[in-house]
mmCIF file of C-alpha atoms in Angstrom:
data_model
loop_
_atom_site.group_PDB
_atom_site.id
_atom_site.type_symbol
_atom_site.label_atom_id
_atom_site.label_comp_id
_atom_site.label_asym_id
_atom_site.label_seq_id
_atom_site.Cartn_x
_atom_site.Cartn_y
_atom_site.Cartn_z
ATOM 1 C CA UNK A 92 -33.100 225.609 6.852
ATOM 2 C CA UNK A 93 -29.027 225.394 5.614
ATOM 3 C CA UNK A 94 -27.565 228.228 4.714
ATOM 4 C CA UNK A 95 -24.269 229.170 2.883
ATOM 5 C CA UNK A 96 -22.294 232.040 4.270
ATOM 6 C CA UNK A 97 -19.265 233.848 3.209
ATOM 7 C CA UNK A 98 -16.139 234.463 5.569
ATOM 8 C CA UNK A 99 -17.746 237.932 6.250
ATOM 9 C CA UNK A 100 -21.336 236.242 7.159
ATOM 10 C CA UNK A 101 -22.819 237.200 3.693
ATOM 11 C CA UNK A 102 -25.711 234.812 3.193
ATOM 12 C CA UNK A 103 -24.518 233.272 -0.526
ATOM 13 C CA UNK A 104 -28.089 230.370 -0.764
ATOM 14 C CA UNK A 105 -30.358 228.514 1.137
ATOM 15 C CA UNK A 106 -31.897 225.439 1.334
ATOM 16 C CA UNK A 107 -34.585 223.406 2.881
ATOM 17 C CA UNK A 108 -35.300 219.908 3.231
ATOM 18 C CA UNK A 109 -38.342 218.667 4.446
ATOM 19 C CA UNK A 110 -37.679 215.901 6.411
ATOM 20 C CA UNK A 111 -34.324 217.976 8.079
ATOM 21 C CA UNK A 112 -30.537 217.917 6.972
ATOM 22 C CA UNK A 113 -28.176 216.179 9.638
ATOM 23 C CA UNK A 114 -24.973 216.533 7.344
ATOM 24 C CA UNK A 115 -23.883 218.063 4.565
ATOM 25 C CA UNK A 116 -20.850 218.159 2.479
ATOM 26 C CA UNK A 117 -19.233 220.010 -0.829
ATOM 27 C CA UNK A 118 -17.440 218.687 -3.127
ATOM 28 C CA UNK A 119 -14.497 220.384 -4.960
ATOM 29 C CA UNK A 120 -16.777 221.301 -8.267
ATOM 30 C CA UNK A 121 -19.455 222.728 -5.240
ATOM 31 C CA UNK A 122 -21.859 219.758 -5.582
ATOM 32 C CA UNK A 123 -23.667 219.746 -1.787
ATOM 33 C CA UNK A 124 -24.776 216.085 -0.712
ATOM 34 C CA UNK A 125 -26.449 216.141 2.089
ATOM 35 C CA UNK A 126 -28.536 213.554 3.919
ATOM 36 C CA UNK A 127 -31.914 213.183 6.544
ATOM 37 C CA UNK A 128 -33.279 211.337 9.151
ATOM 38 C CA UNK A 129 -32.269 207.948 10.339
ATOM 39 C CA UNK A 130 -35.942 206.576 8.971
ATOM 40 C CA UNK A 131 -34.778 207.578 5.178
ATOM 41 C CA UNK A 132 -32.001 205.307 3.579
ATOM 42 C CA UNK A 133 -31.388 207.921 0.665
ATOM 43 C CA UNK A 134 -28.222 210.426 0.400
ATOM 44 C CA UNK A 135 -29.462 213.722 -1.823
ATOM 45 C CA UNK A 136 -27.784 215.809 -4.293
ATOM 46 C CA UNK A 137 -28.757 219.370 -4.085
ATOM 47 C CA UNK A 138 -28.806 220.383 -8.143
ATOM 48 C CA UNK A 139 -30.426 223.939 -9.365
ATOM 49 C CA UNK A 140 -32.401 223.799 -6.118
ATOM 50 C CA UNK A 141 -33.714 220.580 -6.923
ATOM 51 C CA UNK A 142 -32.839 217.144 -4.752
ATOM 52 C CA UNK A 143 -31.815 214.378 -6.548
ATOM 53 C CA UNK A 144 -31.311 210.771 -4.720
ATOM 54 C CA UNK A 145 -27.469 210.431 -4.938
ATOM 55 C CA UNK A 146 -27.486 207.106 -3.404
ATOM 56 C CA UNK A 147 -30.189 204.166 -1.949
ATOM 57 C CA UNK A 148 -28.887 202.441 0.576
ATOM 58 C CA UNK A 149 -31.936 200.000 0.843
ATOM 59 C CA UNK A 150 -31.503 198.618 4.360
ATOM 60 C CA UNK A 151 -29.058 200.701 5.402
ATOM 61 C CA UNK A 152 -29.091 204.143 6.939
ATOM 62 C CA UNK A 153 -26.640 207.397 6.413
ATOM 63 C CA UNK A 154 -25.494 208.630 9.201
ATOM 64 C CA UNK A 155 -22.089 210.680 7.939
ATOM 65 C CA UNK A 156 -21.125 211.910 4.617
ATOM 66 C CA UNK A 157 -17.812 213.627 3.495
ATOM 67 C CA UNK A 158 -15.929 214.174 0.559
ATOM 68 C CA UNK A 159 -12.588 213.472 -0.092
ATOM 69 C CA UNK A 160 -10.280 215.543 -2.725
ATOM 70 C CA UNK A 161 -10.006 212.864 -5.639
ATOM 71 C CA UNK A 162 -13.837 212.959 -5.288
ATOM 72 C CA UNK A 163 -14.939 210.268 -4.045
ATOM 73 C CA UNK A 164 -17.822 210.435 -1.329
ATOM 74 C CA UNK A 165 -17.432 208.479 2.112
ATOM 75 C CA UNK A 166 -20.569 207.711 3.881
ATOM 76 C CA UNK A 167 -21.037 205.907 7.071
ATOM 77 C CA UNK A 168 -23.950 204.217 7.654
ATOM 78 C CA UNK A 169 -25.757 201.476 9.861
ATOM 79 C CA UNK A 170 -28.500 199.046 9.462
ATOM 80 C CA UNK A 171 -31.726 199.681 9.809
ATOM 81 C CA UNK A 172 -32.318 196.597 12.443
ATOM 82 C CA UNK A 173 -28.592 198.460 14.255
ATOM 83 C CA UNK A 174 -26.727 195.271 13.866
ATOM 84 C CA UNK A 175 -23.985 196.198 11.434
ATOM 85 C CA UNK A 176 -22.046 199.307 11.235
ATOM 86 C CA UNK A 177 -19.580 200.426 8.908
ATOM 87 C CA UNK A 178 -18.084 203.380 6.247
ATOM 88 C CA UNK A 179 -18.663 202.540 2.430
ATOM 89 C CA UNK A 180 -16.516 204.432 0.237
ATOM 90 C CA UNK A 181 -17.998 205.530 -3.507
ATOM 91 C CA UNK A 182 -16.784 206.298 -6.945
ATOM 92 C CA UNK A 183 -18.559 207.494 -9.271
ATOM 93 C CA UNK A 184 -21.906 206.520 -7.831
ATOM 94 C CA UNK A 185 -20.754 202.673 -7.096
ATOM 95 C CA UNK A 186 -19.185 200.925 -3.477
ATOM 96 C CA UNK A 187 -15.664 201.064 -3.702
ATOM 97 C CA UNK A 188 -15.026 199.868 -0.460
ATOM 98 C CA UNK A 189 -16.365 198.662 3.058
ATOM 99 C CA UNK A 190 -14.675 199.618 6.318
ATOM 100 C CA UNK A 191 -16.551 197.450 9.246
ATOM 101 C CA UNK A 192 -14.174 195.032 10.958
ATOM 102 C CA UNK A 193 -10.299 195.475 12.508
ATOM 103 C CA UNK A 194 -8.203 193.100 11.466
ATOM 104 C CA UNK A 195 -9.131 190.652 14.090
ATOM 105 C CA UNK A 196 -12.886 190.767 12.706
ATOM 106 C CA UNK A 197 -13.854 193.183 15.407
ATOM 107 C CA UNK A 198 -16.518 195.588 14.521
ATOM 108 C CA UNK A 199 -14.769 198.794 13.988
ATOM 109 C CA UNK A 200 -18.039 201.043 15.477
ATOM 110 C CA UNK A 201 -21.019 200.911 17.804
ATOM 111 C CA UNK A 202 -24.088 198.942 17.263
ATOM 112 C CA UNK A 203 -27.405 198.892 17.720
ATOM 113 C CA UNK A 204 -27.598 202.780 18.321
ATOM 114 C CA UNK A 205 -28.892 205.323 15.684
ATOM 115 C CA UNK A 206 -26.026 207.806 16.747
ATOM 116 C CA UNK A 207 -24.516 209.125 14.179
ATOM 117 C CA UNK A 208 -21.103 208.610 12.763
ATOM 118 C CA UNK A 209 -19.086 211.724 11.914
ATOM 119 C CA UNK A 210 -16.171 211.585 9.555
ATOM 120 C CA UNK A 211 -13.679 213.100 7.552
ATOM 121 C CA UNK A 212 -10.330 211.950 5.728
ATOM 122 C CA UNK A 213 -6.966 212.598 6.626
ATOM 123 C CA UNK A 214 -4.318 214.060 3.498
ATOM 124 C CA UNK A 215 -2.441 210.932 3.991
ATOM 125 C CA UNK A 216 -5.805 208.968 3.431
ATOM 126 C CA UNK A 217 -6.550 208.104 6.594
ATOM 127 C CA UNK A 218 -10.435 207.881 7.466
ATOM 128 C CA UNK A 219 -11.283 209.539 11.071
ATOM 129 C CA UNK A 220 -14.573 208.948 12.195
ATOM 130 C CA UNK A 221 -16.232 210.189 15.847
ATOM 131 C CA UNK A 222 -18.250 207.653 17.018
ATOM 132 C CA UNK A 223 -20.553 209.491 19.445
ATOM 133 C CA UNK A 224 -22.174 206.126 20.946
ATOM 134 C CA UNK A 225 -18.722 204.951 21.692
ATOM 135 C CA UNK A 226 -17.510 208.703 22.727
ATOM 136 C CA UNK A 227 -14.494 207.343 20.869
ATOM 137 C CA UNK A 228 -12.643 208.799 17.754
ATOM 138 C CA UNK A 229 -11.950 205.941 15.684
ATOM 139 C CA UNK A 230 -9.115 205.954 12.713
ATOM 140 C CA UNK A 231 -8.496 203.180 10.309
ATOM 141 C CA UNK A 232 -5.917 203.582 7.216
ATOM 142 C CA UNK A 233 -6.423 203.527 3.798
ATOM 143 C CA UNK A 234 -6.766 199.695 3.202
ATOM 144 C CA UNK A 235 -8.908 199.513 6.627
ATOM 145 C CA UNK A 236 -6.173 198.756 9.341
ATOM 146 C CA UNK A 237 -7.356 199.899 12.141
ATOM 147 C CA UNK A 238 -4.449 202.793 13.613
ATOM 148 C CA UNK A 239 -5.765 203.790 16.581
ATOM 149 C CA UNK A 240 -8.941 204.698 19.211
ATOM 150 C CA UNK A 241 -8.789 207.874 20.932
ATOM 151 C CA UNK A 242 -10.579 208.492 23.901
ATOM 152 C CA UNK A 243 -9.605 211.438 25.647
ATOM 153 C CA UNK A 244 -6.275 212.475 27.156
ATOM 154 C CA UNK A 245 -5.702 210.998 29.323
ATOM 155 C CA UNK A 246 -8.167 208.005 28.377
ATOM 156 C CA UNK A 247 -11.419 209.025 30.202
ATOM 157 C CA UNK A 248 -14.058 206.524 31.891
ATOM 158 C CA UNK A 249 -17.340 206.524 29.264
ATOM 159 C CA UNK A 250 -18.956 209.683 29.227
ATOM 160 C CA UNK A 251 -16.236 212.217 30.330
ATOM 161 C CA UNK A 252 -14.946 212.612 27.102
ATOM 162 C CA UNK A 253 -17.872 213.213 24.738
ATOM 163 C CA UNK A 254 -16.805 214.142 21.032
ATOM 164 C CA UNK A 255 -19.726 215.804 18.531
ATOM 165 C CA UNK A 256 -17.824 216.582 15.368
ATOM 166 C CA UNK A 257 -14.377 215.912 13.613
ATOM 167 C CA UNK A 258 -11.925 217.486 11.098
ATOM 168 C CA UNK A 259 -8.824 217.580 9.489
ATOM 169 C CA UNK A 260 -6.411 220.307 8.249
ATOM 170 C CA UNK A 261 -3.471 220.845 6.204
ATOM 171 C CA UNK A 262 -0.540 219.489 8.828
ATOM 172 C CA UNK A 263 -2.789 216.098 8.984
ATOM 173 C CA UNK A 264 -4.167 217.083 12.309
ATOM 174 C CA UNK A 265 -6.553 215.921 13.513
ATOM 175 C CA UNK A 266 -9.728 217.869 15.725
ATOM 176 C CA UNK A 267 -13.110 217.185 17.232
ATOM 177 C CA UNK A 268 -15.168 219.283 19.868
ATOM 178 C CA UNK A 269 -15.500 217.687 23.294
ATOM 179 C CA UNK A 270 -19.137 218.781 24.800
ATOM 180 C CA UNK A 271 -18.002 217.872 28.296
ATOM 181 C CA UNK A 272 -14.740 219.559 28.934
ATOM 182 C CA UNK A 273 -16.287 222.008 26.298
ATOM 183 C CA UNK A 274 -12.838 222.101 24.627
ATOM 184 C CA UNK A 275 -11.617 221.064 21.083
ATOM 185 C CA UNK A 276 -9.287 218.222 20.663
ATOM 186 C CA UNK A 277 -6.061 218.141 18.619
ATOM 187 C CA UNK A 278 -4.569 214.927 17.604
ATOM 188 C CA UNK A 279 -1.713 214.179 14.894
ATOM 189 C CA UNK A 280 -2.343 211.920 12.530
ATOM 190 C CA UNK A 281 -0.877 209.050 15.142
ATOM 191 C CA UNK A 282 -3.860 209.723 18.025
ATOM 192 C CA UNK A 283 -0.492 211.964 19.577
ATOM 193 C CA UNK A 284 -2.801 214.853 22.260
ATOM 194 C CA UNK A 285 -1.035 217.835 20.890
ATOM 195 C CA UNK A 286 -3.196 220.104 22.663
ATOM 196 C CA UNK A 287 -6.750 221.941 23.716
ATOM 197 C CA UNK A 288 -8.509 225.085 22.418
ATOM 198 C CA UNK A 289 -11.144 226.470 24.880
ATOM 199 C CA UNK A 290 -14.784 226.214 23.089
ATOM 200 C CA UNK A 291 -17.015 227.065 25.954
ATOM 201 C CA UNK A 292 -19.923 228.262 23.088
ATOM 202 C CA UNK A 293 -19.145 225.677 19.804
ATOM 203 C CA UNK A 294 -21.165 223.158 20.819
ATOM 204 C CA UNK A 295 -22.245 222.592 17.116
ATOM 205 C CA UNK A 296 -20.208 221.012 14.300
ATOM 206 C CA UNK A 297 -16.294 222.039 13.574
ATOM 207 C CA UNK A 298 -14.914 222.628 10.085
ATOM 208 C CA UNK A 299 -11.381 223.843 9.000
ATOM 209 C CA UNK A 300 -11.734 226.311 5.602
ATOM 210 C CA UNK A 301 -9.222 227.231 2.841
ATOM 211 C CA UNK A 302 -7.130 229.425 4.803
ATOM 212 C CA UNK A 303 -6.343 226.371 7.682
ATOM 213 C CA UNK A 304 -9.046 228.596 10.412
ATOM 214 C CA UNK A 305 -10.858 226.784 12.256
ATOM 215 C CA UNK A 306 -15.039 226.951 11.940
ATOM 216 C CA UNK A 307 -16.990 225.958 15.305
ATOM 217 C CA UNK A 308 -20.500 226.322 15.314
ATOM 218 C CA UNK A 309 -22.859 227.155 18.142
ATOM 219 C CA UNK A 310 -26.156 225.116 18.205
ATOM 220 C CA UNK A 311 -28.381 227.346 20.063
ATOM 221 C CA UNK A 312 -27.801 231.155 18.393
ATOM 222 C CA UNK A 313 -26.808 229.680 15.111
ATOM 223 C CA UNK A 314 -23.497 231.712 15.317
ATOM 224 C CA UNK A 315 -20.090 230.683 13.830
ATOM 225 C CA UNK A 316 -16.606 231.336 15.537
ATOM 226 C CA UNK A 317 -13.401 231.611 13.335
ATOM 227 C CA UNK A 318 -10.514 230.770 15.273
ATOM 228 C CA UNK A 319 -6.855 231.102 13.467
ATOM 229 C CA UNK A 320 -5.374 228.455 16.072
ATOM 230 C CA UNK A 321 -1.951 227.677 14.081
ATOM 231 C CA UNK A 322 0.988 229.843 12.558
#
């Protein structure tokens, strides 16, 4: 079941999809996307309670979805066989462009894992994504350049520093929730450490709403903590 709350917990709608929702995003107009399972290749629009297939990635498999404020919806995805990874941006329904390889021809995220691939964009365009196989927050620029790889502060061995979620705000910071320090990470939009919030419960997703608060969740009671961590 997703639900839609209000800032004082008011249930506003819910929804349920049958084969599970592992993200979900609105759009400005209040369009939800959301998409499944690794085993289903489709991204859904939610439209007078009805789903609608968005998008059919054929081989490929959703594995993030976000919005960005012109309107255009950023998924990352990989292949169904794991080989390929990578972030397809759409306009309008149609592939406006790939993000897979640095400039060196690298891949730019993990392989042959099913993990997903959390991700948001930056307000100067930037695309973040937490690659949880890689325990590695990953950001690339506009035209794909990748900018930096950030992997704890200071850099941790694999493992210690295990991000589950990632946002943005209104200064161009950037966050994610580390399960293993059980703290939230906050990064300018260079991979600068700025600093650490405590989060000893939000072990569930992070968002940052209208007012710049920031939204953890908590996986096991279902509860969501508002935290004003800026003036």
């Amino acid at each position: 079941m997703t639900t839609e709350v209000d800032r004082k917990g008011v249930i506003l709608r819910r929804f349920r999809k049958n084969n599970g929702v592992r993200a979900v995003c609105i759009n400005a107009k209040g369009d939800v996307v959301l998409m499944s399972t690794f085993h289903f290749q489709r991204v859904f629009l939610l439209k007078d309670q009805t789903f609608e297939v968005l998008l059919n990635l054929q081989d490929w498999r959703p594995r993030g979805i976000c919005f960005w404020e012109d309107g255009d919806l950023f998924v990352s995805m990989r292949k169904k066989d794991l080989s390929e990874s990578k972030v397809v941006r759409y306009r309008e329904g149609e592939a406006n462009k790939e993000y897979q390889f640095d400039e060196r021809g690298i891949n730019l995220y993990s392989l042959f894992t099913k993990y997903l691939l959390y991700l948001c964009q930056n307000l100067n365009g930037d695309i973040c994504v937490e690659d949880t196989a890689l325990n590695a927050v990953v950001v690339v620029n506009v035209e794909g350049m990748l900018k930096f790889v950030y992997r704890g502060n200071p850099p941790l061995p694999n493992g210690q520093f295990r991000p589950r979620d990632i946002a943005t705000d209104i200064n161009g910071l950037i966050m994610t929730n580390d399960l293993y320090s059980h703290s939230v990470h906050i990064l300018d939009c260079d991979g600068k450490f700025i600093r650490l919030i405590e989060n000893p419960t939000g072990d569930g997703g992070l968002r940052i709403d209208s007012d710049n608060n920031l939204l953890l969740g908590e996986y096991v009671t279902g509860e969501i903590h508002i935290i004003k961590y800026w003036e």
